[in-house]
Amino acid sequence: MPQSSSSEVQKRLEILRYRFQDKTIREIDDLVASVLGVSQGSEAIGKLVNIYQQLHRLAGSAGTFGFARLGAQARKLEMAIKPLADQVTADADNEHVRLQFQQLLKRGFESDLAGLGHFVEEAEPVSAKWHQPRPARAGNPPVLLLMEPDPHLTRQILRGLALYGYQVRSLSADEPRPDILHGVDLIMIRDSLLQNKMARWLTELHGILVICFSNAYEFTTRYHLASLGVDACIDEPHDIPVLADRVEQLLSEGPTTLTGRVMIVDDDRELLEHYRVVLTSGGLQVQALDDPASLLAALSEFRPDILLMDVQMGPYDGPTLARMLRFQSEWLSLPIIFLSSEEDQNRQFDVLARGGDDFVTKPVADEFLLRTARIRCYRARQLGKLVALDGLTGLLKHAFAKTELNREYARCVRNGHSSAVAMLDLDNFKQINDTYGHQTGDMVIKALSNLLRHRLRNTDIIGRYGGEEFVVVLPECELDKAVGVLETLSQDFSRLAFTGDGSEFSVTFSAGVAALNTYESGEQAIEAADRALYQRKRAGRDGITVATAV
């Protein structure tokens, strides 16, 4: 989804502010009416809890919409009435509580409550200066800038990295102009070029990753490169699979990857929408829920990286919801962050002890909310990788790949679209290990995994099924199109040059592919693709075979 401009984000936040103002004016009138009802008889004393809860919510949300003074005054009134609300909750004598409430009214509580309306007109200007939309790539490959004085090596790198789907620009030893750096994600530069003016230029770069080609290993040189902002050093850039692997690793962990999937649960619809606008404008995928009863179904469908949740949502208690989620093993590691205007640290610790991971006190500044969500999503994905991803390739492990395959099969059944599943296997891999060693064999496996990751869509599912065997699931992809994609990948992979034992060699792979939706289960579909793979092996390897119905 294309990101909005800062002016568009500001307009959307202004609309939400107007909605908040209108709602708050009505709520203040309701609060005054409730106070009048409680003052007239002990039978209405239970309304004190509702008055406290409304003030508590107002104290937490007003600052988010720019009404800082309104929030501060609501907090004072909330603290004034909280002891009485706590007594009502503890089933204290109604008449005793009512007499205390009368004393509170004599101290001007009712007039102060009505006076909240004056603060509704006092607000700080809506600002979206924190919003910095990133340039839309529309699915374009990462852009790399190469600065290498050796023309032969330059041509080799350009040709090799293009096979991995990268867009590589080459530049002479001259200092890059600002327009040359537009859209560049990563710079590759020879250490001999980092002298004087060029070195100063490198330290001024922000948000662009840097790989330095350097054969120097001594501490002083490496420390100097690190001080210039270099992110990685490679001594053999002619080994394209090694270089591509390092580029992929840096790009996957770089500053442009601070994205993620966030679910927010809050029964305050204006506040919920405000959070959603802020987070989506920062590039995050967001699902907002105002009904906690739909939480379980929404989690299974959306599968967020983190969950943001209010502590109290009408009849629902946030910590109790968190504890309920921990009943299921798949949500044990889901980070749950509570957003609440609760300032009592003992209460905060109690909330965390009942299933939460962090506590953020309302009101939450927009920039702080966005940065918190981004960092939390990034850390959640990093921890998830340790569990779900294969250590060598960075692809899904066998069990997790099968789980995703079955989920896609369920989507095919539910939505009626076509998807494909393929099994891939490196040809003559034992011979590669025997001839060049297991370290070189691992590099070949990593090269194929990198190629698959770069050339396939973000929505495609890629897993290491075991050894040199891979599984690929292509959602919403017809069988003939899937065959075409795999054939192109096969041709490009066979053109990669690997180095082992002082010589160059190339590798091919075989694949079997099946239409996922034509089988009675995901298990049957992957078995069909596996049979097709071994048909390809017996037919001479290096190609694609389509599964036939049994």
PDB file of C-alpha atoms in Angstrom, residues 57-263:
ATOM      1  CA  ARG A  57      -9.895   7.205  29.634  1.00  0.00           C
ATOM      2  CA  LEU A  58     -10.075  10.944  28.975  1.00  0.00           C
ATOM      3  CA  ALA A  59      -6.864  11.538  30.921  1.00  0.00           C
ATOM      4  CA  GLY A  60      -5.097   8.997  28.743  1.00  0.00           C
ATOM      5  CA  SER A  61      -6.440   9.962  25.343  1.00  0.00           C
ATOM      6  CA  ALA A  62      -6.700  13.773  25.448  1.00  0.00           C
ATOM      7  CA  GLY A  63      -2.949  14.334  25.168  1.00  0.00           C
ATOM      8  CA  THR A  64      -2.737  12.095  22.107  1.00  0.00           C
ATOM      9  CA  PHE A  65      -5.114  14.429  20.277  1.00  0.00           C
ATOM     10  CA  GLY A  66      -3.213  17.538  21.403  1.00  0.00           C
ATOM     11  CA  PHE A  67      -5.389  18.516  24.409  1.00  0.00           C
ATOM     12  CA  ALA A  68      -2.664  18.439  27.059  1.00  0.00           C
ATOM     13  CA  ARG A  69      -4.419  20.724  29.576  1.00  0.00           C
ATOM     14  CA  LEU A  70      -7.670  18.774  29.216  1.00  0.00           C
ATOM     15  CA  GLY A  71      -5.801  15.561  29.931  1.00  0.00           C
ATOM     16  CA  ALA A  72      -4.031  17.024  32.960  1.00  0.00           C
ATOM     17  CA  GLN A  73      -7.282  18.345  34.472  1.00  0.00           C
ATOM     18  CA  ALA A  74      -9.072  15.052  33.798  1.00  0.00           C
ATOM     19  CA  ARG A  75      -6.229  13.281  35.602  1.00  0.00           C
ATOM     20  CA  LYS A  76      -6.706  15.451  38.712  1.00  0.00           C
ATOM     21  CA  LEU A  77     -10.433  14.697  38.778  1.00  0.00           C
ATOM     22  CA  GLU A  78      -9.751  11.006  38.157  1.00  0.00           C
ATOM     23  CA  MET A  79      -7.414  10.836  41.154  1.00  0.00           C
ATOM     24  CA  ALA A  80      -9.948  12.693  43.295  1.00  0.00           C
ATOM     25  CA  ILE A  81     -12.730  10.219  42.642  1.00  0.00           C
ATOM     26  CA  LYS A  82     -10.650   7.028  42.469  1.00  0.00           C
ATOM     27  CA  PRO A  83     -10.777   6.254  46.245  1.00  0.00           C
ATOM     28  CA  LEU A  84     -14.577   6.358  46.126  1.00  0.00           C
ATOM     29  CA  ALA A  85     -14.741   4.165  43.006  1.00  0.00           C
ATOM     30  CA  ASP A  86     -12.422   1.656  44.685  1.00  0.00           C
ATOM     31  CA  GLN A  87     -14.739   1.514  47.713  1.00  0.00           C
ATOM     32  CA  VAL A  88     -17.757   0.882  45.471  1.00  0.00           C
ATOM     33  CA  THR A  89     -15.874  -1.927  43.729  1.00  0.00           C
ATOM     34  CA  ALA A  90     -15.034  -3.383  47.162  1.00  0.00           C
ATOM     35  CA  ASP A  91     -18.775  -3.338  48.109  1.00  0.00           C
ATOM     36  CA  ALA A  92     -18.445  -0.654  50.777  1.00  0.00           C
ATOM     37  CA  ASP A  93     -21.569   0.802  52.396  1.00  0.00           C
ATOM     38  CA  ASN A  94     -23.348   2.953  49.778  1.00  0.00           C
ATOM     39  CA  GLU A  95     -24.483   5.620  52.205  1.00  0.00           C
ATOM     40  CA  HIS A  96     -20.983   5.951  53.640  1.00  0.00           C
ATOM     41  CA  VAL A  97     -19.551   6.428  50.142  1.00  0.00           C
ATOM     42  CA  ARG A  98     -22.287   8.927  49.265  1.00  0.00           C
ATOM     43  CA  LEU A  99     -21.438  11.096  52.298  1.00  0.00           C
ATOM     44  CA  GLN A 100     -17.782  11.170  51.194  1.00  0.00           C
ATOM     45  CA  PHE A 101     -18.923  12.105  47.716  1.00  0.00           C
ATOM     46  CA  GLN A 102     -20.932  15.002  49.136  1.00  0.00           C
ATOM     47  CA  GLN A 103     -17.738  16.315  50.727  1.00  0.00           C
ATOM     48  CA  LEU A 104     -16.003  16.028  47.348  1.00  0.00           C
ATOM     49  CA  LEU A 105     -18.789  18.050  45.745  1.00  0.00           C
ATOM     50  CA  LYS A 106     -18.430  20.771  48.365  1.00  0.00           C
ATOM     51  CA  ARG A 107     -14.793  21.114  47.326  1.00  0.00           C
ATOM     52  CA  GLY A 108     -15.955  21.993  43.789  1.00  0.00           C
ATOM     53  CA  PHE A 109     -15.743  18.618  42.016  1.00  0.00           C
ATOM     54  CA  GLU A 110     -18.936  19.190  39.997  1.00  0.00           C
ATOM     55  CA  SER A 111     -17.937  22.664  38.805  1.00  0.00           C
ATOM     56  CA  ASP A 112     -14.447  21.427  37.950  1.00  0.00           C
ATOM     57  CA  LEU A 113     -16.005  18.603  35.955  1.00  0.00           C
ATOM     58  CA  ALA A 114     -18.233  21.014  34.033  1.00  0.00           C
ATOM     59  CA  GLY A 115     -15.187  23.244  33.516  1.00  0.00           C
ATOM     60  CA  LEU A 116     -13.514  20.524  31.441  1.00  0.00           C
ATOM     61  CA  GLY A 117     -15.487  21.922  28.528  1.00  0.00           C
ATOM     62  CA  HIS A 118     -13.306  25.039  28.498  1.00  0.00           C
ATOM     63  CA  PHE A 119     -10.203  22.930  27.813  1.00  0.00           C
ATOM     64  CA  VAL A 120     -11.751  21.234  24.776  1.00  0.00           C
ATOM     65  CA  GLU A 121     -11.051  24.401  22.784  1.00  0.00           C
ATOM     66  CA  GLU A 122      -7.386  24.512  23.839  1.00  0.00           C
ATOM     67  CA  ALA A 123      -5.250  22.301  21.653  1.00  0.00           C
ATOM     68  CA  GLU A 124      -1.768  22.286  20.215  1.00  0.00           C
ATOM     69  CA  PRO A 125      -1.588  22.425  16.400  1.00  0.00           C
ATOM     70  CA  VAL A 126      -1.744  19.050  14.680  1.00  0.00           C
ATOM     71  CA  SER A 127       1.717  18.146  13.426  1.00  0.00           C
ATOM     72  CA  ALA A 128       3.047  15.330  11.272  1.00  0.00           C
ATOM     73  CA  LYS A 129       6.690  16.469  11.269  1.00  0.00           C
ATOM     74  CA  TRP A 130       7.628  13.077  12.687  1.00  0.00           C
ATOM     75  CA  HIS A 131       6.311  11.430   9.510  1.00  0.00           C
ATOM     76  CA  GLN A 132       8.998  10.680   6.936  1.00  0.00           C
ATOM     77  CA  PRO A 133       7.499   8.647   4.095  1.00  0.00           C
ATOM     78  CA  ARG A 134       9.925   6.391   2.299  1.00  0.00           C
ATOM     79  CA  PRO A 135      10.202   6.409  -1.486  1.00  0.00           C
ATOM     80  CA  ALA A 136       7.862   3.852  -3.007  1.00  0.00           C
ATOM     81  CA  ARG A 137       9.669   1.150  -4.952  1.00  0.00           C
ATOM     82  CA  ALA A 138       6.621  -0.463  -6.522  1.00  0.00           C
ATOM     83  CA  GLY A 139       8.280  -3.860  -6.223  1.00  0.00           C
ATOM     84  CA  ASN A 140      11.580  -2.749  -7.795  1.00  0.00           C
ATOM     85  CA  PRO A 141      14.751  -4.598  -6.724  1.00  0.00           C
ATOM     86  CA  PRO A 142      17.221  -3.041  -4.263  1.00  0.00           C
ATOM     87  CA  VAL A 143      19.608  -0.540  -5.841  1.00  0.00           C
ATOM     88  CA  LEU A 144      23.354  -0.981  -5.286  1.00  0.00           C
ATOM     89  CA  LEU A 145      26.113   1.513  -6.128  1.00  0.00           C
ATOM     90  CA  LEU A 146      29.502   0.013  -7.074  1.00  0.00           C
ATOM     91  CA  MET A 147      32.784   1.981  -6.872  1.00  0.00           C
ATOM     92  CA  GLU A 148      35.604  -0.339  -7.960  1.00  0.00           C
ATOM     93  CA  PRO A 149      38.673   0.859  -9.935  1.00  0.00           C
ATOM     94  CA  ASP A 150      39.268  -2.555 -11.600  1.00  0.00           C
ATOM     95  CA  PRO A 151      37.084  -2.576 -14.770  1.00  0.00           C
ATOM     96  CA  HIS A 152      37.243  -6.372 -15.148  1.00  0.00           C
ATOM     97  CA  LEU A 153      36.069  -6.923 -11.571  1.00  0.00           C
ATOM     98  CA  THR A 154      33.408  -4.242 -12.033  1.00  0.00           C
ATOM     99  CA  ARG A 155      31.933  -6.099 -15.034  1.00  0.00           C
ATOM    100  CA  GLN A 156      32.055  -9.395 -13.132  1.00  0.00           C
ATOM    101  CA  ILE A 157      30.196  -7.945 -10.131  1.00  0.00           C
ATOM    102  CA  LEU A 158      27.604  -6.164 -12.284  1.00  0.00           C
ATOM    103  CA  ARG A 159      26.861  -9.334 -14.235  1.00  0.00           C
ATOM    104  CA  GLY A 160      26.852 -11.618 -11.201  1.00  0.00           C
ATOM    105  CA  LEU A 161      24.659  -9.533  -8.884  1.00  0.00           C
ATOM    106  CA  ALA A 162      22.149  -8.912 -11.688  1.00  0.00           C
ATOM    107  CA  LEU A 163      21.393 -12.654 -11.633  1.00  0.00           C
ATOM    108  CA  TYR A 164      20.299 -12.259  -8.023  1.00  0.00           C
ATOM    109  CA  GLY A 165      17.803  -9.583  -8.997  1.00  0.00           C
ATOM    110  CA  TYR A 166      19.788  -6.553  -7.844  1.00  0.00           C
ATOM    111  CA  GLN A 167      19.929  -3.299  -9.793  1.00  0.00           C
ATOM    112  CA  VAL A 168      23.603  -2.283  -9.751  1.00  0.00           C
ATOM    113  CA  ARG A 169      25.008   1.095 -10.809  1.00  0.00           C
ATOM    114  CA  SER A 170      28.698   1.634 -11.421  1.00  0.00           C
ATOM    115  CA  LEU A 171      30.552   4.843 -10.660  1.00  0.00           C
ATOM    116  CA  SER A 172      34.122   6.004 -11.176  1.00  0.00           C
ATOM    117  CA  ALA A 173      36.391   7.167  -8.380  1.00  0.00           C
ATOM    118  CA  ASP A 174      34.844  10.640  -8.489  1.00  0.00           C
ATOM    119  CA  GLU A 175      32.830  11.772  -5.474  1.00  0.00           C
ATOM    120  CA  PRO A 176      29.174  10.767  -6.024  1.00  0.00           C
ATOM    121  CA  ARG A 177      26.772  13.611  -6.691  1.00  0.00           C
ATOM    122  CA  PRO A 178      23.573  13.796  -4.612  1.00  0.00           C
ATOM    123  CA  ASP A 179      21.433  12.799  -7.618  1.00  0.00           C
ATOM    124  CA  ILE A 180      23.525   9.634  -8.095  1.00  0.00           C
ATOM    125  CA  LEU A 181      22.652   8.522  -4.556  1.00  0.00           C
ATOM    126  CA  HIS A 182      18.909   8.911  -5.078  1.00  0.00           C
ATOM    127  CA  GLY A 183      17.215   5.603  -4.311  1.00  0.00           C
ATOM    128  CA  VAL A 184      20.481   3.787  -3.475  1.00  0.00           C
ATOM    129  CA  ASP A 185      20.159   1.158  -0.730  1.00  0.00           C
ATOM    130  CA  LEU A 186      23.763   0.003  -0.452  1.00  0.00           C
ATOM    131  CA  ILE A 187      27.217   1.165  -1.585  1.00  0.00           C
ATOM    132  CA  MET A 188      30.138  -1.159  -2.431  1.00  0.00           C
ATOM    133  CA  ILE A 189      33.477   0.674  -2.472  1.00  0.00           C
ATOM    134  CA  ARG A 190      37.181  -0.223  -2.675  1.00  0.00           C
ATOM    135  CA  ASP A 191      39.173   0.851   0.400  1.00  0.00           C
ATOM    136  CA  SER A 192      41.806   2.593  -1.731  1.00  0.00           C
ATOM    137  CA  LEU A 193      39.163   5.123  -2.773  1.00  0.00           C
ATOM    138  CA  LEU A 194      38.473   6.170   0.823  1.00  0.00           C
ATOM    139  CA  GLN A 195      40.976   8.993   1.004  1.00  0.00           C
ATOM    140  CA  ASN A 196      40.562  12.545   2.301  1.00  0.00           C
ATOM    141  CA  LYS A 197      37.455  14.086   0.700  1.00  0.00           C
ATOM    142  CA  MET A 198      35.873  10.720  -0.138  1.00  0.00           C
ATOM    143  CA  ALA A 199      36.316   9.545   3.443  1.00  0.00           C
ATOM    144  CA  ARG A 200      34.578  12.685   4.750  1.00  0.00           C
ATOM    145  CA  TRP A 201      31.766  12.156   2.238  1.00  0.00           C
ATOM    146  CA  LEU A 202      31.227   8.615   3.496  1.00  0.00           C
ATOM    147  CA  THR A 203      30.787   9.755   7.102  1.00  0.00           C
ATOM    148  CA  GLU A 204      27.986  12.096   6.001  1.00  0.00           C
ATOM    149  CA  LEU A 205      25.823   9.311   4.598  1.00  0.00           C
ATOM    150  CA  HIS A 206      22.715   8.475   6.587  1.00  0.00           C
ATOM    151  CA  GLY A 207      20.590   5.383   6.068  1.00  0.00           C
ATOM    152  CA  ILE A 208      22.733   3.900   3.255  1.00  0.00           C
ATOM    153  CA  LEU A 209      24.577   0.668   3.971  1.00  0.00           C
ATOM    154  CA  VAL A 210      28.253   0.402   2.988  1.00  0.00           C
ATOM    155  CA  ILE A 211      30.384  -2.620   2.065  1.00  0.00           C
ATOM    156  CA  CYS A 212      34.109  -2.022   1.698  1.00  0.00           C
ATOM    157  CA  PHE A 213      36.358  -4.225  -0.461  1.00  0.00           C
ATOM    158  CA  SER A 214      39.555  -4.537   1.586  1.00  0.00           C
ATOM    159  CA  ASN A 215      42.366  -7.080   1.977  1.00  0.00           C
ATOM    160  CA  ALA A 216      43.710  -5.321   5.056  1.00  0.00           C
ATOM    161  CA  TYR A 217      43.166  -7.200   8.309  1.00  0.00           C
ATOM    162  CA  GLU A 218      45.176  -5.208  10.858  1.00  0.00           C
ATOM    163  CA  PHE A 219      43.305  -3.547  13.700  1.00  0.00           C
ATOM    164  CA  THR A 220      44.146   0.058  12.765  1.00  0.00           C
ATOM    165  CA  THR A 221      42.752  -0.204   9.224  1.00  0.00           C
ATOM    166  CA  ARG A 222      39.602  -2.062  10.260  1.00  0.00           C
ATOM    167  CA  TYR A 223      38.945   0.397  13.064  1.00  0.00           C
ATOM    168  CA  HIS A 224      39.356   3.305  10.642  1.00  0.00           C
ATOM    169  CA  LEU A 225      36.842   1.762   8.216  1.00  0.00           C
ATOM    170  CA  ALA A 226      34.371   1.266  11.049  1.00  0.00           C
ATOM    171  CA  SER A 227      34.787   4.925  12.070  1.00  0.00           C
ATOM    172  CA  LEU A 228      33.841   5.938   8.510  1.00  0.00           C
ATOM    173  CA  GLY A 229      30.536   4.125   8.865  1.00  0.00           C
ATOM    174  CA  VAL A 230      31.406   0.971   6.896  1.00  0.00           C
ATOM    175  CA  ASP A 231      28.986  -1.866   7.714  1.00  0.00           C
ATOM    176  CA  ALA A 232      30.958  -4.830   6.328  1.00  0.00           C
ATOM    177  CA  CYS A 233      34.312  -5.742   4.773  1.00  0.00           C
ATOM    178  CA  ILE A 234      34.800  -8.318   2.026  1.00  0.00           C
ATOM    179  CA  ASP A 235      38.248  -9.341   0.817  1.00  0.00           C
ATOM    180  CA  GLU A 236      37.148 -11.397  -2.214  1.00  0.00           C
ATOM    181  CA  PRO A 237      34.373  -9.541  -4.094  1.00  0.00           C
ATOM    182  CA  HIS A 238      34.978 -11.715  -7.168  1.00  0.00           C
ATOM    183  CA  ASP A 239      33.268 -14.591  -5.315  1.00  0.00           C
ATOM    184  CA  ILE A 240      29.784 -13.444  -6.312  1.00  0.00           C
ATOM    185  CA  PRO A 241      27.758 -15.906  -4.156  1.00  0.00           C
ATOM    186  CA  VAL A 242      29.684 -14.745  -1.063  1.00  0.00           C
ATOM    187  CA  LEU A 243      29.165 -11.097  -1.983  1.00  0.00           C
ATOM    188  CA  ALA A 244      25.459 -11.625  -2.716  1.00  0.00           C
ATOM    189  CA  ASP A 245      25.015 -13.413   0.588  1.00  0.00           C
ATOM    190  CA  ARG A 246      26.536 -10.481   2.518  1.00  0.00           C
ATOM    191  CA  VAL A 247      24.501  -7.925   0.577  1.00  0.00           C
ATOM    192  CA  GLU A 248      21.311  -9.843   1.301  1.00  0.00           C
ATOM    193  CA  GLN A 249      22.146 -10.123   4.988  1.00  0.00           C
ATOM    194  CA  LEU A 250      22.788  -6.388   5.359  1.00  0.00           C
ATOM    195  CA  LEU A 251      19.665  -5.390   3.441  1.00  0.00           C
ATOM    196  CA  SER A 252      17.496  -7.734   5.498  1.00  0.00           C
ATOM    197  CA  GLU A 253      18.758  -6.204   8.746  1.00  0.00           C
ATOM    198  CA  GLY A 254      19.199  -2.589   7.627  1.00  0.00           C
ATOM    199  CA  PRO A 255      17.323   0.568   8.678  1.00  0.00           C
ATOM    200  CA  THR A 256      14.864   0.311   5.768  1.00  0.00           C
ATOM    201  CA  THR A 257      13.475  -2.942   7.177  1.00  0.00           C
ATOM    202  CA  LEU A 258      11.817  -1.340  10.213  1.00  0.00           C
ATOM    203  CA  THR A 259       8.403  -2.573   9.166  1.00  0.00           C
ATOM    204  CA  GLY A 260       6.081  -5.152  10.616  1.00  0.00           C
ATOM    205  CA  ARG A 261       2.563  -6.263  11.411  1.00  0.00           C
ATOM    206  CA  VAL A 262       0.804  -4.660  14.366  1.00  0.00           C
ATOM    207  CA  MET A 263      -2.560  -5.493  15.888  1.00  0.00           C
TER     208      MET A 263
END
